[in-house]
Amino acid sequence: MLEGLLEHNLLTEPRPGRYRFHDLIATHARHRAAADPEPEREAALDRLLDHYLAVADAAAAVQGAGYTGGTPSAPPPEVGDPRRAADWFAAEQSNLAAAVARAAARRHRAAVGIPAAMQHHLRIRGPYNLAVRLHRIARTVAGLSGDGSAYAQASMNLAHIQRMSSDPAATGTVREALDRYRQAGDRRGEGRALDALARNHYMADDFPAAIATAEQSLALCGRAGDPYGQACALELLARVHSVVGDYPAAAGAARRAVALHRQLPGLPGQGTALMILADVQFATGDCRAALASAEESRALSRQADDRIVEANALDTLAIVRRAIGDQAAGAEAARAAHALFVQVGSRHGEVNTLVSLAWIQYEAGDHAAAARTTARAHELCRQYDDRSGRANVLHLRGVLARDGAELTEALDLFRGMGDPDGAADVLIDLGRLLFEQGAAAAAHEEFTAALELARRIGAPRHEARALEGLGHCLRREGRDDNGRRHLREALAIYRRVQSPAAARTADALA
């Protein structure tokens, strides 16, 4: 029947399996419907809104992702598994948005329920401006209805998107949700709100507050019997412990998060935890394991259509590929990650991937391209407050321009944030600049500080670079035997972590 209607131009097929009325037929149908009695029209609209809410609710339950709405035992076939649920949300996104607007005008429960069901889809696919609009509608309608729990959940959903789009209002929004959950005695909601607050602390580079709040969330979610909430808190703890250089704690938290997510239905969460584990494995010098974890994270995120996690996994792959000398594959991964971040509207992600790409361009010898890419990242950083992004951009600019002042400013930012990995990296480049300028004694001090920091946090790649720099300083100072010993130590680490720097270090020892 559908094919016959298509042949007679009564329907159109914008994509395979999706049909809609021809514009003229749709206009005619609207005119005919307007002649129906108002109660019949209102009842029909309610049935349509109920239908969209029921299917959206079923699709969200199938996707998992910690969804707390209804969980029908037999979801409709069109959303019967996570892949089909994701496809349904993507195909129906404009209809769902229109349904929310109509539901809000009549205070129908779909105005609150549909945005809640779409939360995971909007977080991983965007666009974030649509997500913000829908969650604000849901919060307004929940507030008018006096439903405190729904208001808190809508506030949480809004806060997640605000944080991911670098909106400073996120912290105020999540604190409001936290207060509502506490007033209602909702321990699971309170635990998840604490996780959201901890993520805001992390994005603001307040790492001690992020760790303390995430630990509160982990404990509360455990008492509330919320394994998804526990896994999310562990993901964040892994991320923050990694940034502050506590790699054993980071690896332990990441592995616990992976194990929890694998016990839960659906795919969401596994990819994130594996991507964080890959970052930790790379920082501790296990490039093979890092590549395997990042590739698994990317595969799972593509299966779940999670563009944010896929983009982050690609950025990790770019960083690891760069470190082992595969610049072409690294650049390809960085560009793919950047395109995904642009699609969903994550400016923080855009900056990170531009920084990764610029380093690859610089090390490949294309300094002009590196400068252009760095300038794009710098302009994005100026548009919103991103201290870590600014520190990374200043580091790049300092290396590109051989500017000690910019390197020193980047170092101060990393130290101020409590990021020892970033600080060690800049100390090494500052030492290299000083050495090239003939200031071997000053360079020796920077390399020594970097070596102490790298050994304290267990960062072998930085340790090797610092040892290499010290080796050259010692040889210039006339202490050749001591210098060669440092270079041999650096060479052993470079070979262990698969760094292409092993070749130049071996040449220096020849």
PDB file of N, CA and C in Angstrom, residues 245-302:
ATOM      1  N   GLY A 245      47.877  12.908  38.939  1.00  0.00           N
ATOM      2  CA  GLY A 245      49.061  12.063  38.950  1.00  0.00           C
ATOM      3  C   GLY A 245      48.994  10.849  39.844  1.00  0.00           C
ATOM      4  N   ASP A 246      47.837  10.527  40.407  1.00  0.00           N
ATOM      5  CA  ASP A 246      47.700   9.322  41.230  1.00  0.00           C
ATOM      6  C   ASP A 246      47.223   8.184  40.330  1.00  0.00           C
ATOM      7  N   TYR A 247      48.155   7.643  39.535  1.00  0.00           N
ATOM      8  CA  TYR A 247      47.774   6.669  38.524  1.00  0.00           C
ATOM      9  C   TYR A 247      47.299   5.335  39.095  1.00  0.00           C
ATOM     10  N   PRO A 248      47.866   4.827  40.190  1.00  0.00           N
ATOM     11  CA  PRO A 248      47.315   3.581  40.749  1.00  0.00           C
ATOM     12  C   PRO A 248      45.850   3.726  41.156  1.00  0.00           C
ATOM     13  N   ALA A 249      45.503   4.846  41.813  1.00  0.00           N
ATOM     14  CA  ALA A 249      44.104   5.072  42.194  1.00  0.00           C
ATOM     15  C   ALA A 249      43.234   5.239  40.959  1.00  0.00           C
ATOM     16  N   ALA A 250      43.761   5.909  39.940  1.00  0.00           N
ATOM     17  CA  ALA A 250      42.995   6.118  38.708  1.00  0.00           C
ATOM     18  C   ALA A 250      42.715   4.794  38.018  1.00  0.00           C
ATOM     19  N   ALA A 251      43.727   3.947  37.917  1.00  0.00           N
ATOM     20  CA  ALA A 251      43.542   2.658  37.243  1.00  0.00           C
ATOM     21  C   ALA A 251      42.554   1.781  38.011  1.00  0.00           C
ATOM     22  N   GLY A 252      42.647   1.781  39.329  1.00  0.00           N
ATOM     23  CA  GLY A 252      41.729   0.987  40.137  1.00  0.00           C
ATOM     24  C   GLY A 252      40.290   1.441  39.973  1.00  0.00           C
ATOM     25  N   ALA A 253      40.065   2.745  40.007  1.00  0.00           N
ATOM     26  CA  ALA A 253      38.706   3.278  39.848  1.00  0.00           C
ATOM     27  C   ALA A 253      38.164   2.984  38.453  1.00  0.00           C
ATOM     28  N   ALA A 254      39.005   3.124  37.428  1.00  0.00           N
ATOM     29  CA  ALA A 254      38.554   2.871  36.055  1.00  0.00           C
ATOM     30  C   ALA A 254      38.164   1.411  35.863  1.00  0.00           C
ATOM     31  N   ARG A 255      38.968   0.500  36.412  1.00  0.00           N
ATOM     32  CA  ARG A 255      38.645  -0.927  36.265  1.00  0.00           C
ATOM     33  C   ARG A 255      37.369  -1.287  37.016  1.00  0.00           C
ATOM     34  N   ARG A 256      37.163  -0.692  38.186  1.00  0.00           N
ATOM     35  CA  ARG A 256      35.913  -0.946  38.924  1.00  0.00           C
ATOM     36  C   ARG A 256      34.716  -0.422  38.133  1.00  0.00           C
ATOM     37  N   ALA A 257      34.889   0.729  37.477  1.00  0.00           N
ATOM     38  CA  ALA A 257      33.793   1.293  36.674  1.00  0.00           C
ATOM     39  C   ALA A 257      33.474   0.390  35.490  1.00  0.00           C
ATOM     40  N   VAL A 258      34.508  -0.112  34.806  1.00  0.00           N
ATOM     41  CA  VAL A 258      34.288  -1.014  33.678  1.00  0.00           C
ATOM     42  C   VAL A 258      33.530  -2.249  34.139  1.00  0.00           C
ATOM     43  N   ALA A 259      33.947  -2.833  35.265  1.00  0.00           N
ATOM     44  CA  ALA A 259      33.302  -4.045  35.769  1.00  0.00           C
ATOM     45  C   ALA A 259      31.833  -3.791  36.099  1.00  0.00           C
ATOM     46  N   LEU A 260      31.531  -2.665  36.725  1.00  0.00           N
ATOM     47  CA  LEU A 260      30.141  -2.344  37.058  1.00  0.00           C
ATOM     48  C   LEU A 260      29.299  -2.156  35.802  1.00  0.00           C
ATOM     49  N   HIS A 261      29.826  -1.403  34.842  1.00  0.00           N
ATOM     50  CA  HIS A 261      29.065  -1.151  33.614  1.00  0.00           C
ATOM     51  C   HIS A 261      28.779  -2.450  32.858  1.00  0.00           C
ATOM     52  N   ARG A 262      29.695  -3.402  32.900  1.00  0.00           N
ATOM     53  CA  ARG A 262      29.483  -4.650  32.174  1.00  0.00           C
ATOM     54  C   ARG A 262      28.397  -5.513  32.817  1.00  0.00           C
ATOM     55  N   GLN A 263      28.049  -5.204  34.055  1.00  0.00           N
ATOM     56  CA  GLN A 263      26.962  -5.927  34.720  1.00  0.00           C
ATOM     57  C   GLN A 263      25.602  -5.305  34.437  1.00  0.00           C
ATOM     58  N   LEU A 264      25.604  -4.105  33.845  1.00  0.00           N
ATOM     59  CA  LEU A 264      24.358  -3.373  33.621  1.00  0.00           C
ATOM     60  C   LEU A 264      23.839  -3.605  32.204  1.00  0.00           C
ATOM     61  N   PRO A 265      22.524  -3.468  31.994  1.00  0.00           N
ATOM     62  CA  PRO A 265      21.969  -3.646  30.644  1.00  0.00           C
ATOM     63  C   PRO A 265      22.358  -2.496  29.728  1.00  0.00           C
ATOM     64  N   GLY A 266      22.386  -2.775  28.437  1.00  0.00           N
ATOM     65  CA  GLY A 266      22.708  -1.721  27.469  1.00  0.00           C
ATOM     66  C   GLY A 266      24.203  -1.495  27.388  1.00  0.00           C
ATOM     67  N   LEU A 267      24.601  -0.623  26.460  1.00  0.00           N
ATOM     68  CA  LEU A 267      26.013  -0.339  26.219  1.00  0.00           C
ATOM     69  C   LEU A 267      26.545   0.913  26.892  1.00  0.00           C
ATOM     70  N   PRO A 268      25.709   1.941  27.180  1.00  0.00           N
ATOM     71  CA  PRO A 268      26.235   3.193  27.701  1.00  0.00           C
ATOM     72  C   PRO A 268      27.057   2.990  28.968  1.00  0.00           C
ATOM     73  N   GLY A 269      28.177   3.685  29.053  1.00  0.00           N
ATOM     74  CA  GLY A 269      29.015   3.628  30.246  1.00  0.00           C
ATOM     75  C   GLY A 269      30.278   2.837  30.027  1.00  0.00           C
ATOM     76  N   GLN A 270      30.188   1.687  29.370  1.00  0.00           N
ATOM     77  CA  GLN A 270      31.385   0.877  29.155  1.00  0.00           C
ATOM     78  C   GLN A 270      32.430   1.647  28.353  1.00  0.00           C
ATOM     79  N   GLY A 271      31.980   2.311  27.293  1.00  0.00           N
ATOM     80  CA  GLY A 271      32.912   3.050  26.443  1.00  0.00           C
ATOM     81  C   GLY A 271      33.620   4.151  27.197  1.00  0.00           C
ATOM     82  N   THR A 272      32.894   4.878  28.047  1.00  0.00           N
ATOM     83  CA  THR A 272      33.499   5.964  28.823  1.00  0.00           C
ATOM     84  C   THR A 272      34.563   5.419  29.764  1.00  0.00           C
ATOM     85  N   ALA A 273      34.214   4.371  30.507  1.00  0.00           N
ATOM     86  CA  ALA A 273      35.159   3.812  31.468  1.00  0.00           C
ATOM     87  C   ALA A 273      36.408   3.271  30.776  1.00  0.00           C
ATOM     88  N   LEU A 274      36.229   2.625  29.623  1.00  0.00           N
ATOM     89  CA  LEU A 274      37.383   2.096  28.889  1.00  0.00           C
ATOM     90  C   LEU A 274      38.254   3.220  28.336  1.00  0.00           C
ATOM     91  N   MET A 275      37.618   4.308  27.904  1.00  0.00           N
ATOM     92  CA  MET A 275      38.383   5.439  27.385  1.00  0.00           C
ATOM     93  C   MET A 275      39.244   6.056  28.493  1.00  0.00           C
ATOM     94  N   ILE A 276      38.682   6.181  29.707  1.00  0.00           N
ATOM     95  CA  ILE A 276      39.455   6.718  30.828  1.00  0.00           C
ATOM     96  C   ILE A 276      40.594   5.773  31.193  1.00  0.00           C
ATOM     97  N   LEU A 277      40.305   4.450  31.181  1.00  0.00           N
ATOM     98  CA  LEU A 277      41.352   3.465  31.456  1.00  0.00           C
ATOM     99  C   LEU A 277      42.477   3.581  30.423  1.00  0.00           C
ATOM    100  N   ALA A 278      42.135   3.815  29.164  1.00  0.00           N
ATOM    101  CA  ALA A 278      43.155   3.990  28.124  1.00  0.00           C
ATOM    102  C   ALA A 278      44.052   5.181  28.430  1.00  0.00           C
ATOM    103  N   ASP A 279      43.468   6.265  28.900  1.00  0.00           N
ATOM    104  CA  ASP A 279      44.264   7.449  29.258  1.00  0.00           C
ATOM    105  C   ASP A 279      45.272   7.123  30.360  1.00  0.00           C
ATOM    106  N   VAL A 280      44.814   6.368  31.354  1.00  0.00           N
ATOM    107  CA  VAL A 280      45.698   6.000  32.468  1.00  0.00           C
ATOM    108  C   VAL A 280      46.797   5.058  31.978  1.00  0.00           C
ATOM    109  N   GLN A 281      46.432   4.091  31.154  1.00  0.00           N
ATOM    110  CA  GLN A 281      47.426   3.152  30.625  1.00  0.00           C
ATOM    111  C   GLN A 281      48.482   3.877  29.809  1.00  0.00           C
ATOM    112  N   PHE A 282      48.070   4.861  29.034  1.00  0.00           N
ATOM    113  CA  PHE A 282      49.031   5.632  28.252  1.00  0.00           C
ATOM    114  C   PHE A 282      49.962   6.427  29.160  1.00  0.00           C
ATOM    115  N   ALA A 283      49.388   7.076  30.176  1.00  0.00           N
ATOM    116  CA  ALA A 283      50.198   7.899  31.085  1.00  0.00           C
ATOM    117  C   ALA A 283      51.248   7.074  31.803  1.00  0.00           C
ATOM    118  N   THR A 284      50.942   5.812  32.058  1.00  0.00           N
ATOM    119  CA  THR A 284      51.888   4.949  32.763  1.00  0.00           C
ATOM    120  C   THR A 284      52.759   4.135  31.813  1.00  0.00           C
ATOM    121  N   GLY A 285      52.701   4.446  30.516  1.00  0.00           N
ATOM    122  CA  GLY A 285      53.637   3.883  29.557  1.00  0.00           C
ATOM    123  C   GLY A 285      53.219   2.617  28.859  1.00  0.00           C
ATOM    124  N   ASP A 286      51.989   2.141  29.080  1.00  0.00           N
ATOM    125  CA  ASP A 286      51.544   0.901  28.439  1.00  0.00           C
ATOM    126  C   ASP A 286      50.749   1.247  27.181  1.00  0.00           C
ATOM    127  N   CYS A 287      51.471   1.542  26.106  1.00  0.00           N
ATOM    128  CA  CYS A 287      50.814   2.001  24.877  1.00  0.00           C
ATOM    129  C   CYS A 287      49.977   0.909  24.226  1.00  0.00           C
ATOM    130  N   ARG A 288      50.437  -0.327  24.273  1.00  0.00           N
ATOM    131  CA  ARG A 288      49.655  -1.418  23.656  1.00  0.00           C
ATOM    132  C   ARG A 288      48.296  -1.551  24.340  1.00  0.00           C
ATOM    133  N   ALA A 289      48.309  -1.555  25.673  1.00  0.00           N
ATOM    134  CA  ALA A 289      47.046  -1.662  26.407  1.00  0.00           C
ATOM    135  C   ALA A 289      46.174  -0.438  26.163  1.00  0.00           C
ATOM    136  N   ALA A 290      46.798   0.742  26.082  1.00  0.00           N
ATOM    137  CA  ALA A 290      46.037   1.972  25.845  1.00  0.00           C
ATOM    138  C   ALA A 290      45.342   1.934  24.496  1.00  0.00           C
ATOM    139  N   LEU A 291      46.064   1.477  23.463  1.00  0.00           N
ATOM    140  CA  LEU A 291      45.456   1.369  22.131  1.00  0.00           C
ATOM    141  C   LEU A 291      44.294   0.382  22.139  1.00  0.00           C
ATOM    142  N   ALA A 292      44.480  -0.756  22.825  1.00  0.00           N
ATOM    143  CA  ALA A 292      43.420  -1.766  22.860  1.00  0.00           C
ATOM    144  C   ALA A 292      42.183  -1.236  23.580  1.00  0.00           C
ATOM    145  N   SER A 293      42.384  -0.558  24.714  1.00  0.00           N
ATOM    146  CA  SER A 293      41.242  -0.016  25.466  1.00  0.00           C
ATOM    147  C   SER A 293      40.542   1.083  24.682  1.00  0.00           C
ATOM    148  N   ALA A 294      41.318   1.954  24.043  1.00  0.00           N
ATOM    149  CA  ALA A 294      40.721   3.052  23.278  1.00  0.00           C
ATOM    150  C   ALA A 294      39.956   2.525  22.066  1.00  0.00           C
ATOM    151  N   GLU A 295      40.498   1.510  21.398  1.00  0.00           N
ATOM    152  CA  GLU A 295      39.798   0.931  20.245  1.00  0.00           C
ATOM    153  C   GLU A 295      38.500   0.246  20.685  1.00  0.00           C
ATOM    154  N   GLU A 296      38.535  -0.455  21.826  1.00  0.00           N
ATOM    155  CA  GLU A 296      37.309  -1.083  22.328  1.00  0.00           C
ATOM    156  C   GLU A 296      36.289  -0.022  22.712  1.00  0.00           C
ATOM    157  N   SER A 297      36.768   1.063  23.335  1.00  0.00           N
ATOM    158  CA  SER A 297      35.876   2.162  23.693  1.00  0.00           C
ATOM    159  C   SER A 297      35.231   2.752  22.443  1.00  0.00           C
ATOM    160  N   ARG A 298      36.031   2.939  21.406  1.00  0.00           N
ATOM    161  CA  ARG A 298      35.491   3.510  20.179  1.00  0.00           C
ATOM    162  C   ARG A 298      34.459   2.574  19.550  1.00  0.00           C
ATOM    163  N   ALA A 299      34.751   1.279  19.527  1.00  0.00           N
ATOM    164  CA  ALA A 299      33.821   0.320  18.932  1.00  0.00           C
ATOM    165  C   ALA A 299      32.495   0.293  19.692  1.00  0.00           C
ATOM    166  N   LEU A 300      32.559   0.288  21.014  1.00  0.00           N
ATOM    167  CA  LEU A 300      31.337   0.274  21.815  1.00  0.00           C
ATOM    168  C   LEU A 300      30.549   1.566  21.636  1.00  0.00           C
ATOM    169  N   SER A 301      31.253   2.683  21.577  1.00  0.00           N
ATOM    170  CA  SER A 301      30.556   3.963  21.441  1.00  0.00           C
ATOM    171  C   SER A 301      29.892   4.088  20.076  1.00  0.00           C
ATOM    172  N   ARG A 302      30.513   3.553  19.044  1.00  0.00           N
ATOM    173  CA  ARG A 302      29.881   3.576  17.715  1.00  0.00           C
ATOM    174  C   ARG A 302      28.656   2.664  17.691  1.00  0.00           C
TER     175      ARG A 302
END
